[in-house]
Amino acid sequence: MKLQWAKELEAIVDPQHIKIDEPLNKYTMTKLGGPADVFVMATTEEQAGAVVKYARKNNIPIFLLGNGSNMVIRDGGMRGIVLNLSKLNQIHIEGTTVYAQAGALIIDVSKAAAAESLTGLEFSCGIPGSVGGAMAMNAGAYGGEINDVIKSCKVLTREGDVVVLSKEELELGYRKSVIQSKGFYALSSVFELKKGNKEEIDATIADLTHKRTSKQPLEYPSAGSVFKRPPGMFAGKLIQDSGLQGKGVGGAEVSTKHAGFIINKGNATATDYIKTIEMVQQVVKAKFGVELETEVRIVGEDVAQPK
């Protein structure tokens, strides 16, 4: 079936952007993940919509992969079609309005805004994700979040239809949105910012970048901050106080630099990473009675065991 899907998709996407059994660890921040049956890289929004419609029409599972942050793909990979939008990365600015496609990195959008003396997106200068991913989870950091600056978002429905959602219709909450809850696919976003002082904006970005690089284990592959913040508490502090830093399963380890991160020391499997997440949850629950909820998405299939 994979060969047939790939062949039929050539009517929609350039064949050079279609790959069979493509390893997904090449596209994830953790450097983990098994193969995709068919990996498709769309170069236009129209192509993305047509691929989704093809998948729905033929009852083929489809998964949207941005820049692979904030997720763990299991070692068995993904069945069906994995659609990648990283080539949809255009950013342009008109006045105080910033337009950004889903594949653009939110860090690059914050830099483009800063170059035009626009303030409001400084908080995102250290978020290692795409605009699409940031929209889906209402990404936030350092006291700011997407909800503060978003005006509207163009999405694909699960059927492949294009819809523009207003800020209210996006139903943005803590690490959630209607994009996530309804399985939509973000295509592009419109941010409304304010004119600011370029020196102050640059200074804020420099300060936040320093905080991130000095406190986060950026020298290792990771999914970013693994757990949501429990009400009135910090996940990293709970993990640290549980004595879990430096501990893990296989090649995965709770970072000694920031307890909220689980790193791939270089030889981890996705199974190692997931088992380390579960180990942290169990220990924190036993010690403090707090159930840590994952912020990262865990997707895909385990490796099939021989019968």
CSV table of C-alpha atoms in Angstrom, one decimal:
chain,number,residue,atom,x,y,z
A,1,MET,CA,0.0,0.0,0.0
A,2,LYS,CA,2.8,2.4,0.8
A,3,LEU,CA,4.1,2.3,-2.8
A,4,GLN,CA,0.6,2.9,-4.1
A,5,TRP,CA,0.0,5.9,-1.8
A,6,ALA,CA,3.4,7.4,-2.7
A,7,LYS,CA,2.7,7.0,-6.4
A,8,GLU,CA,-0.8,8.5,-6.2
A,9,LEU,CA,0.5,11.4,-4.1
A,10,GLU,CA,2.8,12.4,-7.0
A,11,ALA,CA,-0.2,13.9,-8.6
A,12,ILE,CA,-0.3,16.4,-5.7
A,13,VAL,CA,3.3,16.9,-4.6
A,14,ASP,CA,6.7,16.8,-6.4
A,15,PRO,CA,8.0,13.2,-6.2
A,16,GLN,CA,11.3,14.5,-4.6
A,17,HIS,CA,9.3,15.5,-1.6
A,18,ILE,CA,7.7,12.1,-1.1
A,19,LYS,CA,9.7,9.4,0.8
A,20,ILE,CA,8.8,5.8,1.8
A,21,ASP,CA,9.9,4.5,5.2
A,22,GLU,CA,11.6,7.8,6.1
A,23,PRO,CA,13.2,7.7,9.5
A,24,LEU,CA,11.5,10.4,11.6
A,25,ASN,CA,14.4,10.8,14.0
A,26,LYS,CA,15.8,13.2,11.3
A,27,TYR,CA,12.9,15.5,12.0
A,28,THR,CA,12.5,15.5,15.8
A,29,MET,CA,14.2,17.6,18.4
A,30,THR,CA,14.8,14.4,20.5
A,31,LYS,CA,16.5,12.7,17.6
A,32,LEU,CA,14.1,9.8,18.3
A,33,GLY,CA,11.4,8.1,16.3
A,34,GLY,CA,10.9,5.2,13.9
A,35,PRO,CA,9.9,5.4,10.2
A,36,ALA,CA,6.9,7.0,8.5
A,37,ASP,CA,5.2,4.7,6.0
A,38,VAL,CA,5.0,7.7,3.6
A,39,PHE,CA,6.6,11.1,4.4
A,40,VAL,CA,5.3,14.0,2.4
A,41,MET,CA,6.7,17.6,2.4
A,42,ALA,CA,4.2,20.1,1.1
A,43,THR,CA,5.5,23.3,-0.4
A,44,THR,CA,2.2,25.2,-0.6
A,45,GLU,CA,-0.9,25.4,1.5
A,46,GLU,CA,-2.9,24.1,-1.4
A,47,GLN,CA,-0.8,21.0,-1.5
A,48,ALA,CA,-1.2,20.5,2.2
A,49,GLY,CA,-5.0,20.6,1.8
A,50,ALA,CA,-4.9,18.2,-1.1
A,51,VAL,CA,-2.8,15.7,0.8
A,52,VAL,CA,-5.2,15.8,3.8
A,53,LYS,CA,-8.2,15.3,1.4
A,54,TYR,CA,-6.4,12.4,-0.3
A,55,ALA,CA,-5.8,10.7,3.0
A,56,ARG,CA,-9.4,11.2,4.3
A,57,LYS,CA,-10.9,10.0,1.0
A,58,ASN,CA,-8.8,6.8,1.1
A,59,ASN,CA,-9.1,6.3,4.9
A,60,ILE,CA,-5.3,6.6,5.4
A,61,PRO,CA,-4.1,7.8,8.8
A,62,ILE,CA,-2.4,11.2,8.5
A,63,PHE,CA,-0.2,13.0,11.0
A,64,LEU,CA,1.1,16.6,10.8
A,65,LEU,CA,4.7,17.0,11.8
A,66,GLY,CA,6.1,20.5,12.4
A,67,ASN,CA,9.7,20.9,13.5
A,68,GLY,CA,9.4,17.9,15.9
A,69,SER,CA,9.7,19.8,19.2
A,70,ASN,CA,7.5,19.0,22.1
A,71,MET,CA,6.8,15.4,21.0
A,72,VAL,CA,8.2,11.9,21.2
A,73,ILE,CA,7.6,9.5,18.3
A,74,ARG,CA,7.8,5.9,19.4
A,75,ASP,CA,10.4,3.6,17.9
A,76,GLY,CA,7.9,1.8,15.6
A,77,GLY,CA,7.2,5.1,13.8
A,78,MET,CA,4.0,6.3,12.2
A,79,ARG,CA,1.6,4.4,10.0
A,80,GLY,CA,0.0,6.1,7.0
A,81,ILE,CA,1.1,9.5,5.9
A,82,VAL,CA,3.2,12.0,7.8
A,83,LEU,CA,2.7,15.5,6.4
A,84,ASN,CA,5.5,18.0,7.0
A,85,LEU,CA,5.0,21.8,6.6
A,86,SER,CA,8.5,23.0,7.3
A,87,LYS,CA,8.8,24.5,3.8
A,88,LEU,CA,5.7,26.7,4.5
A,89,ASN,CA,7.9,29.2,6.4
A,90,GLN,CA,7.2,32.6,5.0
A,91,ILE,CA,7.1,35.6,7.3
A,92,HIS,CA,6.0,39.1,6.3
A,93,ILE,CA,5.1,42.3,8.2
A,94,GLU,CA,2.7,45.1,7.4
A,95,GLY,CA,2.7,47.9,10.0
A,96,THR,CA,2.1,46.2,13.4
A,97,THR,CA,0.7,43.0,11.9
A,98,VAL,CA,2.9,40.0,11.4
A,99,TYR,CA,1.9,37.2,9.1
A,100,ALA,CA,3.7,33.8,9.5
A,101,GLN,CA,3.2,30.4,7.9
A,102,ALA,CA,2.9,27.4,10.1
A,103,GLY,CA,6.4,26.0,9.2
A,104,ALA,CA,8.2,29.1,10.2
A,105,LEU,CA,10.1,28.9,13.5
A,106,ILE,CA,8.5,31.0,16.2
A,107,ILE,CA,12.0,32.2,17.2
A,108,ASP,CA,12.4,33.5,13.6
A,109,VAL,CA,9.1,35.3,13.9
A,110,SER,CA,10.2,37.0,17.1
A,111,LYS,CA,13.4,38.1,15.5
A,112,ALA,CA,11.6,39.5,12.4
A,113,ALA,CA,9.3,41.4,14.7
A,114,ALA,CA,12.2,42.8,16.7
A,115,ALA,CA,13.9,44.0,13.5
A,116,GLU,CA,10.8,46.1,12.8
A,117,SER,CA,10.7,47.4,16.4
A,118,LEU,CA,7.6,45.5,17.2
A,119,THR,CA,7.0,44.3,20.8
A,120,GLY,CA,4.9,41.5,22.1
A,121,LEU,CA,6.7,38.3,20.8
A,122,GLU,CA,9.8,38.6,22.9
A,123,PHE,CA,8.7,35.8,25.2
A,124,SER,CA,8.9,33.4,22.2
A,125,CYS,CA,12.5,34.0,21.4
A,126,GLY,CA,13.5,30.8,23.1
A,127,ILE,CA,10.7,28.5,22.2
A,128,PRO,CA,12.1,25.8,19.9
A,129,GLY,CA,9.0,25.1,17.8
A,130,SER,CA,7.2,26.1,14.7
A,131,VAL,CA,4.4,28.6,14.4
A,132,GLY,CA,1.9,25.7,13.8
A,133,GLY,CA,3.1,23.9,17.0
A,134,ALA,CA,3.1,27.1,19.0
A,135,MET,CA,-0.5,27.7,17.9
A,136,ALA,CA,-1.7,24.2,18.7
A,137,MET,CA,-0.5,24.3,22.2
A,138,ASN,CA,-0.8,28.1,22.9
A,139,ALA,CA,3.0,28.0,23.6
A,140,GLY,CA,4.3,30.3,26.3
A,141,ALA,CA,7.4,31.3,28.3
A,142,TYR,CA,8.7,34.0,30.6
A,143,GLY,CA,5.2,35.3,31.4
A,144,GLY,CA,3.9,35.5,27.8
A,145,GLU,CA,1.9,33.2,25.5
A,146,ILE,CA,0.5,33.1,22.0
A,147,ASN,CA,-2.9,34.1,23.3
A,148,ASP,CA,-1.5,37.6,24.2
A,149,VAL,CA,-0.6,38.4,20.5
A,150,ILE,CA,-2.7,36.2,18.2
A,151,LYS,CA,-5.3,37.8,15.9
A,152,SER,CA,-6.4,34.8,13.8
A,153,CYS,CA,-5.2,31.5,12.4
A,154,LYS,CA,-5.8,29.8,9.1
A,155,VAL,CA,-6.3,26.1,9.6
A,156,LEU,CA,-7.1,22.9,7.7
A,157,THR,CA,-10.0,20.9,9.1
A,158,ARG,CA,-9.6,17.1,9.3
A,159,GLU,CA,-11.4,17.0,6.0
A,160,GLY,CA,-8.9,19.3,4.3
A,161,ASP,CA,-11.1,22.4,4.2
A,162,VAL,CA,-9.5,25.8,4.9
A,163,VAL,CA,-11.0,27.8,7.7
A,164,VAL,CA,-9.9,31.1,9.3
A,165,LEU,CA,-10.4,31.1,13.1
A,166,SER,CA,-10.5,34.3,15.2
A,167,LYS,CA,-8.7,34.6,18.5
A,168,GLU,CA,-12.0,33.7,20.3
A,169,GLU,CA,-12.7,30.7,18.1
A,170,LEU,CA,-9.2,29.3,18.8
A,171,GLU,CA,-10.3,28.6,22.4
A,172,LEU,CA,-6.7,29.1,23.7
A,173,GLY,CA,-6.0,27.9,27.2
A,174,TYR,CA,-3.0,26.6,29.1
A,175,ARG,CA,-1.1,24.5,26.6
A,176,LYS,CA,-4.3,23.8,24.6
A,177,SER,CA,-6.4,25.1,21.7
A,178,VAL,CA,-9.3,24.1,19.4
A,179,ILE,CA,-6.6,23.2,16.9
A,180,GLN,CA,-5.4,20.5,19.3
A,181,SER,CA,-8.8,19.4,20.5
A,182,LYS,CA,-10.4,19.1,17.1
A,183,GLY,CA,-7.4,17.7,15.2
A,184,PHE,CA,-7.0,20.7,12.9
A,185,TYR,CA,-3.8,21.6,11.1
A,186,ALA,CA,-2.5,25.2,11.4
A,187,LEU,CA,-1.5,26.7,8.1
A,188,SER,CA,-0.6,30.3,9.0
A,189,SER,CA,-1.1,32.9,11.7
A,190,VAL,CA,-1.7,36.6,12.1
A,191,PHE,CA,-0.2,38.3,15.1
A,192,GLU,CA,-1.0,41.9,16.2
A,193,LEU,CA,1.9,43.6,17.9
A,194,LYS,CA,2.7,47.1,19.1
A,195,LYS,CA,5.4,49.5,18.2
A,196,GLY,CA,8.2,49.6,20.7
A,197,ASN,CA,11.7,50.7,21.4
A,198,LYS,CA,14.1,48.5,19.4
A,199,GLU,CA,16.9,48.8,22.0
A,200,GLU,CA,14.6,47.7,24.8
A,201,ILE,CA,13.2,44.8,22.6
A,202,ASP,CA,16.7,43.6,21.7
A,203,ALA,CA,17.8,43.8,25.4
A,204,THR,CA,14.8,41.7,26.5
A,205,ILE,CA,15.5,39.1,23.8
A,206,ALA,CA,19.2,39.0,24.8
A,207,ASP,CA,18.2,38.6,28.5
A,208,LEU,CA,15.7,35.8,27.8
A,209,THR,CA,18.1,34.1,25.4
A,210,HIS,CA,20.8,34.1,28.1
A,211,LYS,CA,18.4,32.7,30.7
A,212,ARG,CA,17.5,29.9,28.3
A,213,THR,CA,21.0,29.0,27.3
A,214,SER,CA,22.3,29.1,30.9
A,215,LYS,CA,19.5,27.1,32.4
A,216,GLN,CA,18.4,24.7,29.8
A,217,PRO,CA,20.4,21.6,28.5
A,218,LEU,CA,20.5,22.8,24.9
A,219,GLU,CA,23.7,20.8,24.2
A,220,TYR,CA,21.6,17.6,24.2
A,221,PRO,CA,18.6,16.5,22.1
A,222,SER,CA,15.3,16.8,24.1
A,223,ALA,CA,11.6,17.4,23.7
A,224,GLY,CA,11.9,20.6,25.7
A,225,SER,CA,9.9,21.0,28.9
A,226,VAL,CA,8.3,17.6,29.4
A,227,PHE,CA,5.6,18.3,32.0
A,228,LYS,CA,2.8,20.8,32.5
A,229,ARG,CA,3.1,23.1,35.5
A,230,PRO,CA,0.9,21.7,38.3
A,231,PRO,CA,-1.4,24.4,39.9
A,232,GLY,CA,0.7,26.4,42.3
A,233,MET,CA,3.8,24.4,41.8
A,234,PHE,CA,6.7,23.9,39.4
A,235,ALA,CA,7.3,20.5,37.8
A,236,GLY,CA,11.1,21.0,37.7
A,237,LYS,CA,11.2,21.7,41.4
A,238,LEU,CA,9.2,18.6,42.3
A,239,ILE,CA,11.5,16.5,40.1
A,240,GLN,CA,14.6,18.1,41.6
A,241,ASP,CA,13.4,17.6,45.1
A,242,SER,CA,12.7,13.9,44.3
A,243,GLY,CA,16.4,13.4,43.6
A,244,LEU,CA,15.8,12.4,40.0
A,245,GLN,CA,18.4,14.5,38.2
A,246,GLY,CA,20.9,12.4,36.5
A,247,LYS,CA,18.6,9.3,36.7
A,248,GLY,CA,16.9,7.7,33.7
A,249,VAL,CA,16.4,4.6,31.6
A,250,GLY,CA,18.9,3.5,29.0
A,251,GLY,CA,20.2,6.5,27.1
A,252,ALA,CA,17.6,8.9,28.4
A,253,GLU,CA,18.2,11.0,31.5
A,254,VAL,CA,16.6,13.7,33.7
A,255,SER,CA,18.8,16.7,33.0
A,256,THR,CA,21.2,17.7,35.8
A,257,LYS,CA,21.0,21.3,34.4
A,258,HIS,CA,17.2,21.6,34.4
A,259,ALA,CA,15.0,18.9,36.0
A,260,GLY,CA,12.1,19.7,33.8
A,261,PHE,CA,14.0,18.4,30.8
A,262,ILE,CA,14.7,14.8,29.8
A,263,ILE,CA,17.7,14.5,27.5
A,264,ASN,CA,18.8,12.0,24.9
A,265,LYS,CA,22.5,11.4,25.8
A,266,GLY,CA,23.1,10.1,22.3
A,267,ASN,CA,22.1,6.5,22.3
A,268,ALA,CA,18.5,6.7,23.7
A,269,THR,CA,15.5,5.0,22.1
A,270,ALA,CA,12.0,6.5,22.3
A,271,THR,CA,11.2,3.6,24.7
A,272,ASP,CA,14.0,4.8,27.0
A,273,TYR,CA,12.6,8.3,26.9
A,274,ILE,CA,9.0,7.3,27.6
A,275,LYS,CA,10.1,4.9,30.4
A,276,THR,CA,12.0,7.8,32.0
A,277,ILE,CA,8.9,10.0,31.8
A,278,GLU,CA,6.9,7.3,33.5
A,279,MET,CA,9.6,6.8,36.1
A,280,VAL,CA,9.5,10.5,37.0
A,281,GLN,CA,5.7,10.5,37.2
A,282,GLN,CA,5.7,7.5,39.5
A,283,VAL,CA,8.4,8.8,41.9
A,284,VAL,CA,6.9,12.4,42.1
A,285,LYS,CA,3.4,10.9,42.8
A,286,ALA,CA,4.8,8.6,45.5
A,287,LYS,CA,6.8,11.4,47.1
A,288,PHE,CA,4.5,14.4,46.8
A,289,GLY,CA,1.1,13.0,45.8
A,290,VAL,CA,1.2,15.1,42.6
A,291,GLU,CA,0.4,13.6,39.2
A,292,LEU,CA,2.6,15.2,36.6
A,293,GLU,CA,0.8,15.6,33.3
A,294,THR,CA,2.9,15.5,30.1
A,295,GLU,CA,3.2,18.6,28.0
A,296,VAL,CA,5.0,16.7,25.3
A,297,ARG,CA,2.9,14.5,22.9
A,298,ILE,CA,3.7,10.8,22.7
A,299,VAL,CA,2.7,9.4,19.3
A,300,GLY,CA,3.4,6.6,16.9
A,301,GLU,CA,3.7,2.9,17.5
A,302,ASP,CA,6.0,0.6,19.4
A,303,VAL,CA,8.3,-1.7,17.5
A,304,ALA,CA,6.4,-4.9,16.6
A,305,GLN,CA,7.6,-7.8,18.7
A,306,PRO,CA,8.4,-11.0,16.8
A,307,LYS,CA,5.8,-13.7,17.3
